[in-house]
CSV table of C-alpha atoms in Angstrom, one decimal:
chain,number,residue,atom,x,y,z
A,1,UNK,CA,-34.4,23.9,19.8
A,2,UNK,CA,-36.4,25.1,16.6
A,3,UNK,CA,-34.7,24.6,13.3
A,4,UNK,CA,-34.4,28.2,11.8
A,5,UNK,CA,-36.2,28.8,8.4
A,6,UNK,CA,-33.6,30.5,6.9
A,7,UNK,CA,-30.9,29.6,4.9
A,8,UNK,CA,-27.5,29.6,7.0
A,9,UNK,CA,-25.0,30.6,4.3
A,10,UNK,CA,-25.5,34.4,5.2
A,11,UNK,CA,-22.9,36.3,6.2
A,12,UNK,CA,-21.7,37.3,9.4
A,13,UNK,CA,-24.6,34.8,10.9
A,14,UNK,CA,-23.9,32.0,9.1
A,15,UNK,CA,-22.5,29.0,10.4
A,16,UNK,CA,-22.3,26.3,7.1
A,17,UNK,CA,-20.4,23.3,6.8
A,18,UNK,CA,-17.7,23.7,4.7
A,19,UNK,CA,-15.8,20.8,3.0
A,20,UNK,CA,-12.4,20.4,1.8
A,21,UNK,CA,-12.4,17.1,-0.7
A,22,UNK,CA,-14.3,15.1,-2.7
A,23,UNK,CA,-15.3,12.1,-0.1
A,24,UNK,CA,-14.3,8.9,-0.4
A,25,UNK,CA,-14.8,6.0,2.0
A,26,UNK,CA,-13.7,8.0,5.9
A,27,UNK,CA,-11.3,5.6,7.9
A,28,UNK,CA,-9.4,7.0,10.9
A,29,UNK,CA,-5.6,7.4,9.4
A,30,UNK,CA,-3.0,4.8,11.2
A,31,UNK,CA,-1.2,6.2,14.2
A,32,UNK,CA,2.5,5.8,14.8
A,33,UNK,CA,2.8,3.8,18.1
A,34,UNK,CA,6.5,4.3,19.2
A,35,UNK,CA,9.2,1.6,20.4
A,36,UNK,CA,7.5,1.7,23.7
A,37,UNK,CA,4.7,0.2,22.8
A,38,UNK,CA,6.2,-3.3,22.2
A,39,UNK,CA,4.7,-6.6,20.5
A,40,UNK,CA,6.3,-9.2,23.2
A,41,UNK,CA,5.9,-8.6,27.0
A,42,UNK,CA,8.0,-8.5,30.1
A,43,UNK,CA,8.0,-12.4,31.6
A,44,UNK,CA,6.4,-10.9,34.7
A,45,UNK,CA,3.6,-10.2,32.9
A,46,UNK,CA,3.3,-13.4,30.5
A,47,UNK,CA,4.0,-15.6,33.4
A,48,UNK,CA,0.4,-14.2,35.2
A,49,UNK,CA,-1.0,-13.9,31.5
A,50,UNK,CA,-1.5,-17.6,31.3
A,51,UNK,CA,-3.7,-18.2,33.9
A,52,UNK,CA,-6.8,-15.9,33.0
A,53,UNK,CA,-8.7,-16.8,30.2
A,54,UNK,CA,-12.5,-14.7,30.4
A,55,UNK,CA,-11.6,-12.3,27.5
A,56,UNK,CA,-14.7,-10.4,25.8
A,57,UNK,CA,-16.1,-12.0,22.6
A,58,UNK,CA,-17.3,-9.2,19.7
A,59,UNK,CA,-18.7,-10.2,16.7
A,60,UNK,CA,-20.6,-8.0,14.0
A,61,UNK,CA,-23.9,-6.5,15.6
A,62,UNK,CA,-21.8,-5.0,19.0
A,63,UNK,CA,-21.3,-1.9,20.3
A,64,UNK,CA,-19.7,-0.2,23.1
A,65,UNK,CA,-15.9,0.5,24.7
A,66,UNK,CA,-14.6,-3.0,24.5
A,67,UNK,CA,-15.6,-2.7,20.1
A,68,UNK,CA,-13.8,0.8,20.4
A,69,UNK,CA,-10.8,-0.9,22.3
A,70,UNK,CA,-11.1,-3.4,19.7
A,71,UNK,CA,-10.6,-0.6,16.6
A,72,UNK,CA,-7.9,1.1,18.5
A,73,UNK,CA,-5.9,-1.5,18.9
A,74,UNK,CA,-6.7,-2.8,14.9
A,75,UNK,CA,-5.2,0.6,14.5
A,76,UNK,CA,-2.0,0.2,16.4
A,77,UNK,CA,-1.2,-3.2,15.0
A,78,UNK,CA,-1.5,-1.8,11.3
A,79,UNK,CA,-5.4,-2.5,10.0
A,80,UNK,CA,-6.8,1.3,10.6
A,81,UNK,CA,-10.0,1.1,11.1
A,82,UNK,CA,-13.1,4.1,12.8
A,83,UNK,CA,-12.8,3.3,16.3
A,84,UNK,CA,-16.9,4.5,16.4
A,85,UNK,CA,-17.6,1.3,19.1
A,86,UNK,CA,-19.7,0.1,16.1
A,87,UNK,CA,-18.5,-3.4,15.0
A,88,UNK,CA,-19.5,-2.9,11.5
A,89,UNK,CA,-18.5,-4.3,8.0
A,90,UNK,CA,-14.9,-2.6,7.8
A,91,UNK,CA,-13.9,-3.8,11.9
A,92,UNK,CA,-14.8,-7.1,10.8
A,93,UNK,CA,-12.7,-7.1,7.3
A,94,UNK,CA,-9.6,-5.3,9.9
A,95,UNK,CA,-10.0,-8.2,12.3
A,96,UNK,CA,-9.9,-11.1,9.3
A,97,UNK,CA,-7.0,-9.8,8.4
A,98,UNK,CA,-5.3,-9.6,11.7
A,99,UNK,CA,-6.5,-12.9,12.2
A,100,UNK,CA,-5.1,-14.2,8.8
A,101,UNK,CA,-1.8,-12.4,9.0
A,102,UNK,CA,-1.6,-13.9,13.1
A,103,UNK,CA,-2.5,-17.7,12.2
A,104,UNK,CA,-6.0,-17.4,14.0
A,105,UNK,CA,-9.3,-18.6,13.1
A,106,UNK,CA,-10.3,-16.2,10.6
A,107,UNK,CA,-13.9,-16.2,11.4
A,108,UNK,CA,-14.5,-12.0,12.4
A,109,UNK,CA,-15.0,-12.9,15.9
A,110,UNK,CA,-12.6,-11.3,19.1
A,111,UNK,CA,-12.2,-13.9,21.4
A,112,UNK,CA,-10.1,-14.2,24.0
A,113,UNK,CA,-7.1,-16.1,21.2
A,114,UNK,CA,-7.3,-12.4,18.9
A,115,UNK,CA,-6.7,-10.7,21.8
A,116,UNK,CA,-4.3,-12.2,23.5
A,117,UNK,CA,-2.6,-11.5,19.8
A,118,UNK,CA,-3.8,-7.8,19.5
A,119,UNK,CA,-3.0,-6.6,23.4
A,120,UNK,CA,0.2,-5.1,23.3
A,121,UNK,CA,2.0,-3.9,26.7
A,122,UNK,CA,2.3,0.0,27.4
A,123,UNK,CA,3.7,2.0,30.0
A,124,UNK,CA,5.0,5.5,30.5
A,125,UNK,CA,6.9,7.3,27.6
A,126,UNK,CA,3.9,5.3,25.6
A,127,UNK,CA,2.4,6.9,22.3
A,128,UNK,CA,-0.4,5.6,19.5
A,129,UNK,CA,-3.5,3.9,19.2
A,130,UNK,CA,-3.7,1.3,21.6
A,131,UNK,CA,-2.2,3.7,24.8
A,132,UNK,CA,-5.7,5.7,23.4
A,133,UNK,CA,-7.3,2.4,23.6
A,134,UNK,CA,-5.7,2.0,27.4
A,135,UNK,CA,-7.1,5.7,28.0
A,136,UNK,CA,-10.5,5.2,26.8
A,137,UNK,CA,-11.1,1.3,28.8
A,138,UNK,CA,-9.6,3.6,31.9
A,139,UNK,CA,-12.1,6.1,31.7
A,140,UNK,CA,-15.1,3.9,31.0
A,141,UNK,CA,-13.9,2.1,34.3
A,142,UNK,CA,-14.2,5.3,36.9
A,143,UNK,CA,-10.6,6.3,36.1
A,144,UNK,CA,-11.2,9.5,33.6
A,145,UNK,CA,-8.1,10.2,31.4
A,146,UNK,CA,-7.6,12.3,28.7
A,147,UNK,CA,-7.5,9.8,25.4
A,148,UNK,CA,-3.9,11.8,23.3
A,149,UNK,CA,-2.8,8.7,23.2
A,150,UNK,CA,0.5,9.9,25.0
A,151,UNK,CA,1.2,7.9,28.5
A,152,UNK,CA,2.4,10.9,30.4
A,153,UNK,CA,2.2,10.8,34.3
A,154,UNK,CA,-1.8,11.4,34.4
A,155,UNK,CA,-2.2,8.0,32.6
A,156,UNK,CA,0.0,6.5,35.4
A,157,UNK,CA,-1.6,7.0,37.8
A,158,UNK,CA,-5.1,6.1,36.4
A,159,UNK,CA,-3.7,2.9,36.2
A,160,UNK,CA,-2.3,2.3,38.7
A,161,UNK,CA,-5.4,3.4,40.4
A,162,UNK,CA,-7.5,0.8,38.5
A,163,UNK,CA,-5.1,-2.1,39.2
A,164,UNK,CA,-4.9,-1.1,43.1
A,165,UNK,CA,-8.9,-1.4,43.0
A,166,UNK,CA,-8.9,-4.5,40.8
A,167,UNK,CA,-6.0,-6.7,43.0
A,168,UNK,CA,-3.5,-6.1,40.4
A,169,UNK,CA,0.1,-5.2,41.2
A,170,UNK,CA,0.2,-1.4,41.0
A,171,UNK,CA,3.4,-1.1,38.3
A,172,UNK,CA,1.4,1.2,36.0
A,173,UNK,CA,2.4,-0.7,33.1
A,174,UNK,CA,-0.2,-1.7,31.2
A,175,UNK,CA,0.3,-6.0,30.3
A,176,UNK,CA,-2.0,-8.8,29.3
A,177,UNK,CA,-3.9,-9.1,32.7
A,178,UNK,CA,-4.5,-5.6,33.1
A,179,UNK,CA,-5.6,-5.4,29.9
A,180,UNK,CA,-7.9,-7.9,30.7
A,181,UNK,CA,-9.4,-6.6,33.5
A,182,UNK,CA,-10.0,-3.1,31.7
A,183,UNK,CA,-12.0,-4.8,29.5
A,184,UNK,CA,-14.0,-7.4,30.9
A,185,UNK,CA,-14.4,-5.2,35.1
A,186,UNK,CA,-18.3,-3.9,34.8
A,187,UNK,CA,-17.7,0.4,35.7
A,188,UNK,CA,-19.7,-0.4,39.1
A,189,UNK,CA,-17.0,-2.5,40.3
A,190,UNK,CA,-14.9,1.1,40.6
A,191,UNK,CA,-14.9,3.8,43.0
A,192,UNK,CA,-18.0,6.5,43.2
A,193,UNK,CA,-16.8,9.4,44.5
A,194,UNK,CA,-18.1,12.5,43.3
A,195,UNK,CA,-15.4,13.3,41.2
A,196,UNK,CA,-16.0,10.3,38.9
A,197,UNK,CA,-20.0,9.6,39.4
A,198,UNK,CA,-21.8,10.1,36.6
A,199,UNK,CA,-24.4,13.4,37.3
A,200,UNK,CA,-22.2,15.4,39.7
A,201,UNK,CA,-20.2,18.2,39.4
A,202,UNK,CA,-20.5,21.4,37.1
A,203,UNK,CA,-20.3,20.3,33.6
A,204,UNK,CA,-18.9,22.4,31.5
A,205,UNK,CA,-17.2,22.5,27.7
A,206,UNK,CA,-14.1,24.0,26.4
A,207,UNK,CA,-12.4,24.7,23.5
A,208,UNK,CA,-8.8,25.4,23.8
A,209,UNK,CA,-8.1,27.4,20.1
A,210,UNK,CA,-4.9,26.2,17.6
A,211,UNK,CA,-3.4,29.8,17.0
A,212,UNK,CA,-1.3,27.9,14.3
A,213,UNK,CA,-3.0,25.8,13.1
A,214,UNK,CA,-7.1,26.6,13.5
A,215,UNK,CA,-8.5,23.6,12.6
A,216,UNK,CA,-6.4,21.4,14.4
A,217,UNK,CA,-7.8,23.2,18.2
A,218,UNK,CA,-9.7,20.7,21.1
A,219,UNK,CA,-12.8,20.8,22.7
A,220,UNK,CA,-13.0,19.2,25.9
A,221,UNK,CA,-15.7,18.1,28.6
A,222,UNK,CA,-14.5,19.1,32.0
A,223,UNK,CA,-16.7,18.0,35.1
A,224,UNK,CA,-16.0,19.6,38.4
A,225,UNK,CA,-12.7,21.1,36.5
A,226,UNK,CA,-11.4,17.6,35.3
A,227,UNK,CA,-11.2,16.6,31.9
A,228,UNK,CA,-13.5,13.7,31.2
A,229,UNK,CA,-13.0,13.4,27.3
A,230,UNK,CA,-11.5,15.7,24.9
A,231,UNK,CA,-11.5,15.7,20.7
A,232,UNK,CA,-10.2,17.3,17.7
A,233,UNK,CA,-12.1,20.2,16.4
A,234,UNK,CA,-12.0,23.2,14.0
A,235,UNK,CA,-13.3,26.8,14.0
A,236,UNK,CA,-13.7,28.7,11.1
A,237,UNK,CA,-12.0,28.3,7.7
A,238,UNK,CA,-8.5,28.6,9.3
A,239,UNK,CA,-8.8,32.3,9.9
A,240,UNK,CA,-8.1,33.5,13.5
A,241,UNK,CA,-10.2,36.6,13.1
A,242,UNK,CA,-13.0,36.2,15.0
A,243,UNK,CA,-14.9,39.1,13.0
A,244,UNK,CA,-14.0,37.8,9.3
A,245,UNK,CA,-17.6,36.3,7.9
A,246,UNK,CA,-18.2,32.9,7.2
A,247,UNK,CA,-14.4,32.2,7.7
A,248,UNK,CA,-13.5,33.8,11.0
A,249,UNK,CA,-13.0,30.7,13.9
A,250,UNK,CA,-15.6,31.2,17.3
A,251,UNK,CA,-15.1,34.6,19.3
A,252,UNK,CA,-13.2,34.6,22.7
A,253,UNK,CA,-15.6,34.1,25.7
A,254,UNK,CA,-18.1,32.1,27.6
A,255,UNK,CA,-21.6,30.9,26.1
A,256,UNK,CA,-24.6,29.3,27.6
A,257,UNK,CA,-25.7,25.9,25.4
A,258,UNK,CA,-29.5,27.2,24.2
A,259,UNK,CA,-30.3,23.6,23.5
A,260,UNK,CA,-29.4,20.2,21.3
A,261,UNK,CA,-30.6,18.2,18.8
A,262,UNK,CA,-29.8,14.7,17.4
A,263,UNK,CA,-32.0,15.1,14.4
A,264,UNK,CA,-31.9,18.8,13.2
A,265,UNK,CA,-33.2,19.4,9.6
A,266,UNK,CA,-36.2,16.6,10.6
A,267,UNK,CA,-37.7,14.0,8.7
A,268,UNK,CA,-38.8,16.6,6.0
A,269,UNK,CA,-35.5,17.2,3.7
A,270,UNK,CA,-34.5,20.9,3.2
A,271,UNK,CA,-31.6,21.1,1.3
A,272,UNK,CA,-31.0,24.7,2.7
A,273,UNK,CA,-30.4,23.7,6.4
A,274,UNK,CA,-26.9,22.6,6.1
A,275,UNK,CA,-26.5,21.6,9.9
A,276,UNK,CA,-28.1,18.1,10.2
A,277,UNK,CA,-28.4,15.5,12.6
A,278,UNK,CA,-26.3,15.9,16.2
A,279,UNK,CA,-26.5,19.7,16.7
A,280,UNK,CA,-25.9,21.8,19.7
A,281,UNK,CA,-26.6,25.2,19.7
A,282,UNK,CA,-24.9,28.6,21.4
A,283,UNK,CA,-26.2,31.6,22.4
A,284,UNK,CA,-24.6,34.3,20.1
A,285,UNK,CA,-21.8,36.4,20.4
A,286,UNK,CA,-20.3,40.0,19.6
A,287,UNK,CA,-16.5,39.6,17.9
A,288,UNK,CA,-14.1,41.9,19.1
A,289,UNK,CA,-12.4,42.9,16.2
A,290,UNK,CA,-8.6,42.8,15.9
A,291,UNK,CA,-6.6,46.7,16.0
A,292,UNK,CA,-7.0,47.9,12.2
A,293,UNK,CA,-8.9,44.4,11.3
A,294,UNK,CA,-12.6,44.5,10.6
A,295,UNK,CA,-15.8,45.7,12.0
A,296,UNK,CA,-17.3,43.8,15.0
A,297,UNK,CA,-19.7,42.2,14.2
A,298,UNK,CA,-22.5,39.8,15.7
A,299,UNK,CA,-22.1,36.6,15.5
A,300,UNK,CA,-25.4,33.9,15.1
A,301,UNK,CA,-26.5,30.5,14.2
A,302,UNK,CA,-23.8,29.0,16.1
A,303,UNK,CA,-23.5,25.6,16.8
A,304,UNK,CA,-21.4,22.6,17.7
A,305,UNK,CA,-21.8,20.3,15.2
A,306,UNK,CA,-20.2,17.6,12.1
A,307,UNK,CA,-21.1,16.9,8.8
A,308,UNK,CA,-24.3,14.2,8.7
A,309,UNK,CA,-27.8,13.8,7.6
A,310,UNK,CA,-30.5,14.6,9.4
A,311,UNK,CA,-31.1,10.8,11.2
A,312,UNK,CA,-27.0,10.8,11.9
A,313,UNK,CA,-25.7,9.2,9.3
A,314,UNK,CA,-23.5,10.1,6.4
A,315,UNK,CA,-25.2,10.9,2.7
A,316,UNK,CA,-23.7,8.9,-0.1
A,317,UNK,CA,-20.3,10.2,-1.7
A,318,UNK,CA,-21.1,12.2,-4.6
A,319,UNK,CA,-18.1,11.9,-7.0
A,320,UNK,CA,-19.2,14.9,-8.9
A,321,UNK,CA,-19.4,17.6,-6.0
A,322,UNK,CA,-16.5,19.0,-4.5
A,323,UNK,CA,-18.6,20.3,-1.6
A,324,UNK,CA,-20.6,16.8,0.2
A,325,UNK,CA,-21.8,19.2,2.8
A,326,UNK,CA,-23.6,16.2,5.1
A,327,UNK,CA,-20.6,13.8,4.2
A,328,UNK,CA,-17.4,13.8,6.1
A,329,UNK,CA,-14.8,13.6,4.1
A,330,UNK,CA,-11.1,12.9,5.4
A,331,UNK,CA,-9.4,12.5,8.7
A,332,UNK,CA,-9.1,16.6,8.4
A,333,UNK,CA,-12.5,17.6,7.4
A,334,UNK,CA,-12.4,20.5,10.4
A,335,UNK,CA,-13.3,23.7,8.4
A,336,UNK,CA,-16.8,24.9,9.2
A,337,UNK,CA,-18.1,28.7,8.5
A,338,UNK,CA,-17.0,29.8,12.5
A,339,UNK,CA,-18.7,26.4,14.6
A,340,UNK,CA,-17.1,24.1,16.6
A,341,UNK,CA,-16.7,21.2,14.1
A,342,UNK,CA,-16.5,17.8,15.1
A,343,UNK,CA,-15.6,14.3,13.3
A,344,UNK,CA,-19.2,12.7,13.6
A,345,UNK,CA,-17.8,9.7,16.0
A,346,UNK,CA,-16.3,12.1,18.1
A,347,UNK,CA,-19.5,14.2,18.0
A,348,UNK,CA,-22.1,11.3,18.8
A,349,UNK,CA,-19.3,10.5,21.7
A,350,UNK,CA,-20.0,13.8,23.4
A,351,UNK,CA,-23.8,13.4,23.3
A,352,UNK,CA,-23.2,10.2,25.0
A,353,UNK,CA,-21.1,11.8,28.0
A,354,UNK,CA,-23.9,14.6,28.2
A,355,UNK,CA,-26.7,12.6,28.2
A,356,UNK,CA,-25.3,10.3,31.1
A,357,UNK,CA,-25.4,13.6,33.1
A,358,UNK,CA,-28.8,14.4,31.9
A,359,UNK,CA,-27.6,17.6,29.9
A,360,UNK,CA,-26.9,19.7,32.8
A,361,UNK,CA,-28.7,22.7,32.6
A,362,UNK,CA,-26.1,25.4,32.9
A,363,UNK,CA,-23.9,24.3,30.1
A,364,UNK,CA,-21.5,26.4,29.0
A,365,UNK,CA,-19.0,26.7,27.1
A,366,UNK,CA,-15.3,28.7,27.4
A,367,UNK,CA,-13.7,29.6,24.2
A,368,UNK,CA,-9.9,31.2,25.0
């Protein structure tokens, strides 16, 4: 997909990135866990846990699902850190703080002793970041489940399937032994049925718009009609009018995906190109005006995007600029001029899923 030479801030044909506040250091908010997400475990799980010493060792420079799980678990324990799957300085600080609080060697290396102190039993009815960690691990191990932080029937079914596959008691409760297995088991040992094997089935994207909170909608990636992953997404500037130039949300309907880039904007920095870095372009769409509303408008130059530089990194915070186009503001920075906007790490995660599927040629987006 070639970069458009014209500015993206024109009326109905634009999809510029809108910032909400002056940027600070972006961290994921602390997510409260329910009382059913206890620190201590049941006697049964504690007994079997003592004899299983194999835990991953994660440290600065590591990447992957174990790091993502670590970050979610740290957040669940009150040490909020962005779950980007990269063990950077902020994750190291959070690990060290957790270790100090629990009287462990504060070396910022998450080994067996740190993992044992960090994991917490979750079961049906639990909510929070620990549940999200479990859901992402389950998906990585071949039991796809939406990472919504709510331990419902589908999560319970995935847990039991994983436990059965790994010769654990299939009680649907994630205690230390199940945590250990999810962290150390290779995906290659998991079943490779058509519903779980990458590259099979029909891939689709689905935006479910939230009429009450347009900037708190959901974008999901589905394979064969089943959700692989889903993300919070915003569309528009808070208005539900599809024909409101520069401010309305994405029109309903089905879109073809025209192309994707991980370096939109390229090396030759152009301040007029507001959508940079990771971007998925979708086809043009004519809006359907509400009775007595705006006139029909052709919406063009529409993307699934975030706020980042052309190389996928974040711009420096400019304290004198209230609209830093290429830096993620905060946990609620989902406002855009009609596109679908994701958090930077969520957009990169979506790209990872689609890359594993070899970027399906007939990928479509359904908006409802």
